[in-house]
Coordinates of C-alpha atoms in Angstrom, one line a residue:
M1 CA 27.6 121.5 36.5
E2 CA 31.1 120.5 36.4
Q3 CA 30.4 117.7 38.7
A4 CA 27.7 116.1 36.8
E5 CA 27.8 112.9 34.7
P6 CA 28.3 113.3 31.5
M7 CA 24.8 112.0 30.5
Q8 CA 23.2 114.4 32.9
A9 CA 25.5 117.2 31.9
L10 CA 24.1 116.5 28.0
N11 CA 20.6 116.5 29.5
I12 CA 20.7 120.1 31.1
F13 CA 22.8 121.2 28.3
A14 CA 19.9 120.0 25.9
Q15 CA 17.0 121.7 28.5
R16 CA 18.7 125.0 28.6
L17 CA 19.5 125.2 24.9
A18 CA 15.8 125.0 24.4
S19 CA 14.6 127.5 26.9
D20 CA 17.4 129.8 28.1
D21 CA 19.4 132.6 26.7
P22 CA 21.5 131.2 23.7
N23 CA 24.2 133.5 24.7
L24 CA 24.5 132.1 28.2
V25 CA 24.4 128.3 26.7
L26 CA 27.1 129.2 24.2
A27 CA 29.2 130.7 26.9
Q28 CA 28.7 127.5 29.1
F29 CA 29.2 125.4 25.8
L30 CA 32.9 127.0 25.8
S31 CA 33.2 126.2 29.7
E32 CA 32.6 122.3 29.2
D33 CA 35.1 119.5 29.3
N34 CA 36.5 119.0 25.7
A35 CA 35.5 115.1 26.2
I36 CA 32.0 116.4 25.8
Q37 CA 32.1 119.2 23.4
P38 CA 31.4 117.1 20.4
A39 CA 28.3 115.6 22.0
L40 CA 27.1 119.5 22.5
T41 CA 28.1 120.6 19.4
E42 CA 25.6 117.9 18.0
Q43 CA 23.0 119.2 20.4
I44 CA 23.4 122.8 18.9
L45 CA 23.3 121.7 15.2
S46 CA 20.1 119.5 16.2
R47 CA 18.5 122.7 18.2
L48 CA 19.3 124.5 14.6
A49 CA 17.5 121.8 12.6
T50 CA 14.4 121.6 15.0
L51 CA 14.0 125.4 14.6
A52 CA 14.1 125.4 11.0
E53 CA 11.9 122.2 10.3
T54 CA 9.2 123.7 13.0
S55 CA 9.6 127.3 11.2
D56 CA 10.4 128.8 14.3
F57 CA 12.5 131.7 12.8
D58 CA 12.1 134.0 15.8
A59 CA 14.3 131.5 17.9
L60 CA 16.4 130.7 15.0
A61 CA 17.2 134.1 14.5
R62 CA 18.1 134.5 18.3
L63 CA 20.6 131.2 18.1
C64 CA 22.1 132.9 14.8
R65 CA 22.7 136.0 16.5
A66 CA 24.5 134.2 19.5
L67 CA 26.6 132.2 17.5
L68 CA 27.5 135.5 15.7
G69 CA 27.9 137.0 19.2
N70 CA 30.2 134.5 20.7
L71 CA 32.9 133.8 18.0
G72 CA 34.7 131.5 20.5
A73 CA 31.9 128.9 20.4
L74 CA 31.1 129.3 16.7
D75 CA 35.0 128.8 15.8
V76 CA 35.0 125.5 17.9
I77 CA 31.9 124.1 16.2
V78 CA 33.0 124.9 12.7
G79 CA 36.1 123.3 13.4
R80 CA 34.4 120.1 14.5
V81 CA 31.9 120.0 12.0
G82 CA 32.8 122.5 8.9
C83 CA 30.4 125.2 8.0
K84 CA 27.9 123.2 5.7
R85 CA 26.2 121.6 8.6
L86 CA 25.5 125.0 10.2
L87 CA 24.5 126.3 6.9
E88 CA 21.6 124.1 5.9
P89 CA 19.1 125.3 8.4
V90 CA 19.8 129.1 8.2
S91 CA 19.5 128.2 4.6
V92 CA 15.9 127.0 4.8
F93 CA 15.1 130.6 6.0
L94 CA 17.2 132.2 3.1
C95 CA 16.3 130.4 0.5
D96 CA 12.5 130.9 0.3
D97 CA 11.5 133.8 -1.1
G98 CA 8.5 134.3 1.2
H99 CA 10.8 134.2 4.1
T100 CA 13.2 136.7 2.9
E101 CA 10.7 139.2 1.9
V102 CA 9.2 139.1 5.5
E103 CA 8.1 142.4 7.3
D104 CA 9.8 141.8 10.4
T105 CA 13.8 142.3 9.0
S106 CA 14.8 142.0 12.3
I107 CA 14.5 138.3 11.7
L108 CA 16.1 138.2 8.5
A109 CA 19.3 140.2 9.6
P110 CA 20.6 137.3 11.8
H111 CA 20.3 134.5 9.4
L112 CA 21.8 136.5 6.3
F113 CA 24.7 137.7 8.8
L114 CA 25.4 134.0 10.1
A115 CA 25.4 132.6 6.5
Q116 CA 27.9 135.1 5.1
A117 CA 30.1 134.5 8.3
L118 CA 30.4 130.8 7.8
L119 CA 30.8 131.6 3.9
H120 CA 33.6 133.3 4.6
R121 CA 35.0 130.6 7.0
Q122 CA 34.2 127.9 4.8
E123 CA 36.9 129.8 2.4
T124 CA 39.7 129.2 4.9
L125 CA 38.8 125.6 6.0
Q126 CA 41.6 122.7 5.9
P127 CA 40.0 120.2 4.3
K128 CA 38.2 122.3 2.0
E129 CA 34.6 122.0 1.7
S130 CA 32.2 122.3 -1.4
R131 CA 30.8 125.4 -1.4
A132 CA 27.4 125.8 -0.2
R133 CA 24.9 127.3 -2.4
I134 CA 22.4 129.5 -1.2
P135 CA 21.2 132.0 -3.8
M136 CA 19.9 134.8 -1.7
V137 CA 23.3 134.9 -0.1
E138 CA 25.0 134.9 -3.3
E139 CA 23.0 137.7 -4.5
Y140 CA 23.4 139.9 -1.9
L141 CA 27.4 139.2 -1.9
R142 CA 27.4 140.2 -5.6
I143 CA 25.3 143.3 -5.6
R144 CA 25.7 144.6 -2.1
S145 CA 28.7 146.9 -2.4
V146 CA 28.2 148.5 -5.4
S147 CA 26.9 151.8 -5.8
Y148 CA 24.9 152.6 -8.9
Q149 CA 24.5 155.4 -11.2
L150 CA 20.7 156.4 -11.6
N151 CA 21.0 155.3 -15.2
Q152 CA 22.0 152.1 -14.3
L153 CA 19.0 151.4 -12.4
N154 CA 15.7 150.2 -13.5
E155 CA 12.6 153.1 -13.6
N156 CA 11.1 151.0 -10.1
E157 CA 14.8 151.4 -8.6
R158 CA 15.1 155.1 -9.5
H159 CA 11.9 155.8 -8.0
L160 CA 12.5 154.0 -4.8
V161 CA 15.8 156.0 -4.3
G162 CA 14.0 159.1 -4.8
R163 CA 11.7 158.1 -2.0
W164 CA 14.4 156.9 0.2
I165 CA 16.5 159.7 -0.1
T166 CA 13.3 162.1 0.8
A167 CA 12.6 159.9 3.4
L168 CA 16.0 159.6 4.7
F169 CA 16.3 163.6 5.2
D170 CA 12.5 164.4 5.8
S171 CA 11.5 165.2 9.3
E172 CA 8.6 162.6 9.0
G173 CA 10.7 159.7 8.3
I174 CA 10.1 156.4 6.9
S175 CA 6.4 155.5 6.0
D176 CA 5.0 152.0 6.3
D177 CA 4.1 152.3 2.5
L178 CA 7.9 152.7 1.6
S179 CA 8.9 150.0 3.8
R180 CA 6.4 147.7 2.0
D181 CA 7.6 149.0 -1.2
S182 CA 10.9 148.1 -0.8
P183 CA 11.4 144.2 -0.6
P184 CA 14.8 143.1 1.3
R185 CA 16.4 142.0 -1.9
V186 CA 15.9 145.5 -3.5
L187 CA 17.4 147.4 -0.5
L188 CA 20.3 145.2 -0.1
K189 CA 21.2 146.6 -3.9
L190 CA 20.1 150.5 -3.6
A191 CA 21.4 150.7 0.2
P192 CA 25.3 151.6 -1.3
T193 CA 23.6 154.0 -3.6
L194 CA 21.6 155.6 -1.0
F195 CA 24.6 156.4 1.0
S196 CA 26.5 157.9 -1.9
Q197 CA 24.0 160.2 -3.0
S198 CA 23.8 161.3 0.9
I199 CA 27.1 162.0 0.8
S200 CA 27.3 163.5 -2.1
A201 CA 24.6 166.3 -0.8
C202 CA 26.8 166.7 2.1
A203 CA 29.8 167.2 0.3
T204 CA 27.9 169.9 -2.1
G205 CA 26.5 171.7 0.8
V206 CA 22.9 170.8 0.0
V207 CA 22.9 169.3 3.7
D208 CA 25.4 169.7 6.5
L209 CA 26.8 167.2 8.4
D210 CA 24.3 166.9 11.5
T211 CA 21.8 166.2 8.7
L212 CA 23.7 163.8 7.3
R213 CA 24.5 161.6 10.4
S214 CA 20.6 161.9 11.6
A215 CA 20.1 160.8 7.8
L216 CA 21.9 157.5 7.7
S217 CA 21.9 156.8 11.5
Y218 CA 18.3 155.2 10.1
F219 CA 20.3 152.1 8.9
L220 CA 21.2 151.2 12.4
E221 CA 17.9 150.5 13.2
D222 CA 16.3 147.0 13.0
L223 CA 14.4 148.1 9.7
L224 CA 17.6 148.9 8.1
S225 CA 20.6 147.3 10.2
Y226 CA 20.5 144.1 7.7
T227 CA 21.5 146.2 4.8
L228 CA 24.7 147.9 6.6
P229 CA 27.5 145.5 5.3
G230 CA 27.1 146.5 1.7
P231 CA 27.3 150.2 2.5
I232 CA 30.2 149.7 4.9
I233 CA 32.4 147.8 2.3
W234 CA 31.3 150.7 -0.5
L235 CA 32.9 153.4 2.5
L236 CA 36.1 151.5 2.6
R237 CA 36.4 151.0 -1.2
Q238 CA 36.2 155.1 -1.2
L239 CA 38.7 155.5 1.7
A240 CA 41.5 153.3 -0.1
N241 CA 40.8 154.3 -3.5
F242 CA 39.6 157.8 -3.8
P243 CA 41.0 160.0 -4.7
P244 CA 44.7 158.3 -5.6
L245 CA 47.4 160.0 -3.6
P246 CA 50.0 161.2 -5.9
A247 CA 53.2 158.7 -5.9
S248 CA 55.3 161.6 -5.4
A249 CA 53.7 163.6 -3.1
P250 CA 55.9 163.3 0.5
P251 CA 54.4 163.0 3.7
Q252 CA 55.0 166.4 4.8
L253 CA 53.0 168.1 2.1
A254 CA 50.0 170.1 3.1
P255 CA 46.7 168.4 2.6
S256 CA 45.3 170.7 0.5
Y257 CA 48.4 169.7 -2.1
A258 CA 47.3 166.2 -2.6
F259 CA 43.5 166.9 -2.7
G260 CA 41.3 169.0 -4.4
A261 CA 38.8 170.6 -1.8
E262 CA 35.9 168.6 -2.8
A263 CA 37.8 165.5 -2.7
K264 CA 39.1 166.0 0.9
M265 CA 35.6 166.9 1.9
R266 CA 34.4 163.4 0.6
W267 CA 37.2 161.6 1.9
S268 CA 36.8 162.8 5.4
L269 CA 32.9 162.2 5.0
Y270 CA 33.4 158.7 4.3
L271 CA 35.6 157.9 7.3
E272 CA 32.7 160.2 9.6
V273 CA 30.0 158.1 8.5
L274 CA 32.1 154.9 8.9
A275 CA 32.9 156.2 12.8
M276 CA 29.4 157.1 13.2
L277 CA 28.2 153.6 12.0
L278 CA 30.7 151.4 13.5
L279 CA 31.1 153.1 16.9
A280 CA 27.5 153.6 17.8
D281 CA 26.1 151.5 20.7
T282 CA 23.2 150.4 18.3
C283 CA 25.5 148.9 15.8
P284 CA 24.9 145.1 15.6
E285 CA 28.4 143.3 16.5
S286 CA 27.4 141.1 13.7
V287 CA 28.0 143.8 11.2
I288 CA 31.5 144.3 12.3
V289 CA 32.0 140.1 12.0
V290 CA 30.6 139.8 8.6
T291 CA 32.8 143.0 7.0
A292 CA 35.8 141.8 9.0
P293 CA 37.6 140.6 5.8
A294 CA 37.3 144.5 4.2
L295 CA 37.8 146.4 7.6
R296 CA 41.5 144.9 7.6
V297 CA 42.3 148.0 5.0
L298 CA 41.6 150.4 8.1
F299 CA 45.0 149.0 9.7
S300 CA 47.0 149.6 6.6
P301 CA 49.8 152.1 6.6
Q302 CA 48.4 153.9 3.7
L303 CA 45.0 154.5 5.4
R304 CA 46.9 155.8 8.4
T305 CA 49.0 158.3 6.4
R306 CA 46.1 159.4 4.6
A307 CA 44.1 160.0 8.2
A308 CA 47.0 161.9 9.3
R309 CA 46.9 164.2 6.5
E310 CA 43.6 164.9 7.2
G311 CA 43.5 165.2 10.7
K312 CA 41.5 162.0 11.4
Q313 CA 43.9 159.8 13.3
G314 CA 41.4 160.2 16.4
E315 CA 38.5 158.3 14.5
L316 CA 41.0 155.8 12.5
T317 CA 42.3 154.9 16.3
A318 CA 38.5 154.5 17.6
L319 CA 37.5 152.4 14.7
C320 CA 40.5 150.2 14.8
S321 CA 39.8 149.7 18.4
R322 CA 36.4 148.8 18.1
I323 CA 36.9 146.5 15.7
V324 CA 39.6 144.4 17.7
A325 CA 37.6 144.5 20.6
V326 CA 34.6 142.8 18.6
L327 CA 36.8 140.5 17.0
T328 CA 38.6 139.3 20.3
G329 CA 35.2 139.0 22.2
Q330 CA 36.1 142.2 24.5
Q331 CA 33.2 144.0 26.1
R332 CA 33.0 147.8 25.2

């Protein structure tokens, strides 16, 4: 391939892009000479547009997933053409309510994750791009990390929360009826509340830690993984802010001095659940990519101090190592 004439190289790349594993094709893209990378970038954009125009959303989802899994290639493409041209084909899927209510949410997740990652990058581009408007993503970003009190939800949402809590902790699992009654937009909104309710049940002794882990592990499956960024950002907010440490409390004081028993339990549970999710082999790496700006809090001295007080240095260190590995393209 390295010895091929530029036109032949472009033709071969186009053929591979249409037929091969997109992860392998993007790895090849990074290895190509800088002189032809602009043309290869245009081929990738053309492929995205073709898949969107022909409504081949399965293949488009695979390419979206591959772009998120190869951040080096994504950064090169964004550096050459910006974010808006990448967002346009993805938005074809996300802007259509019929598509975003698909039963196969494994198709929804890559589109949603890539759009969000691109919007984050768009904020840091120089020169600035005008922000692309994708209603589905804007709604997702607005509501996804809020845990609601039940009286803040409408009747249907409250009913769904009850059904989901029952399903998560019931041995029979999640029924097809419940899945059909829970459109993606609704689950995006309710997911942090489901985490909050579940963790509260464990903190108050209604369920034990193993049962909590088993229940929330459902969110690592394709059915629910697209909702994960919201609960993860909610967990990070709880870790950073709950409960507030007394400003005058010296580090050598026993943890029980700073926290009440239930507060200590909840804080530890937040970290346990976060570690259970992000360290799982089944956790999509895209989730870490998408939540990277919020994950920075795990590297703060304040959080390290709190983890040390709670005897959770191991979990925090493992989380930080995993985040660095994903964002720098290292393998497990």
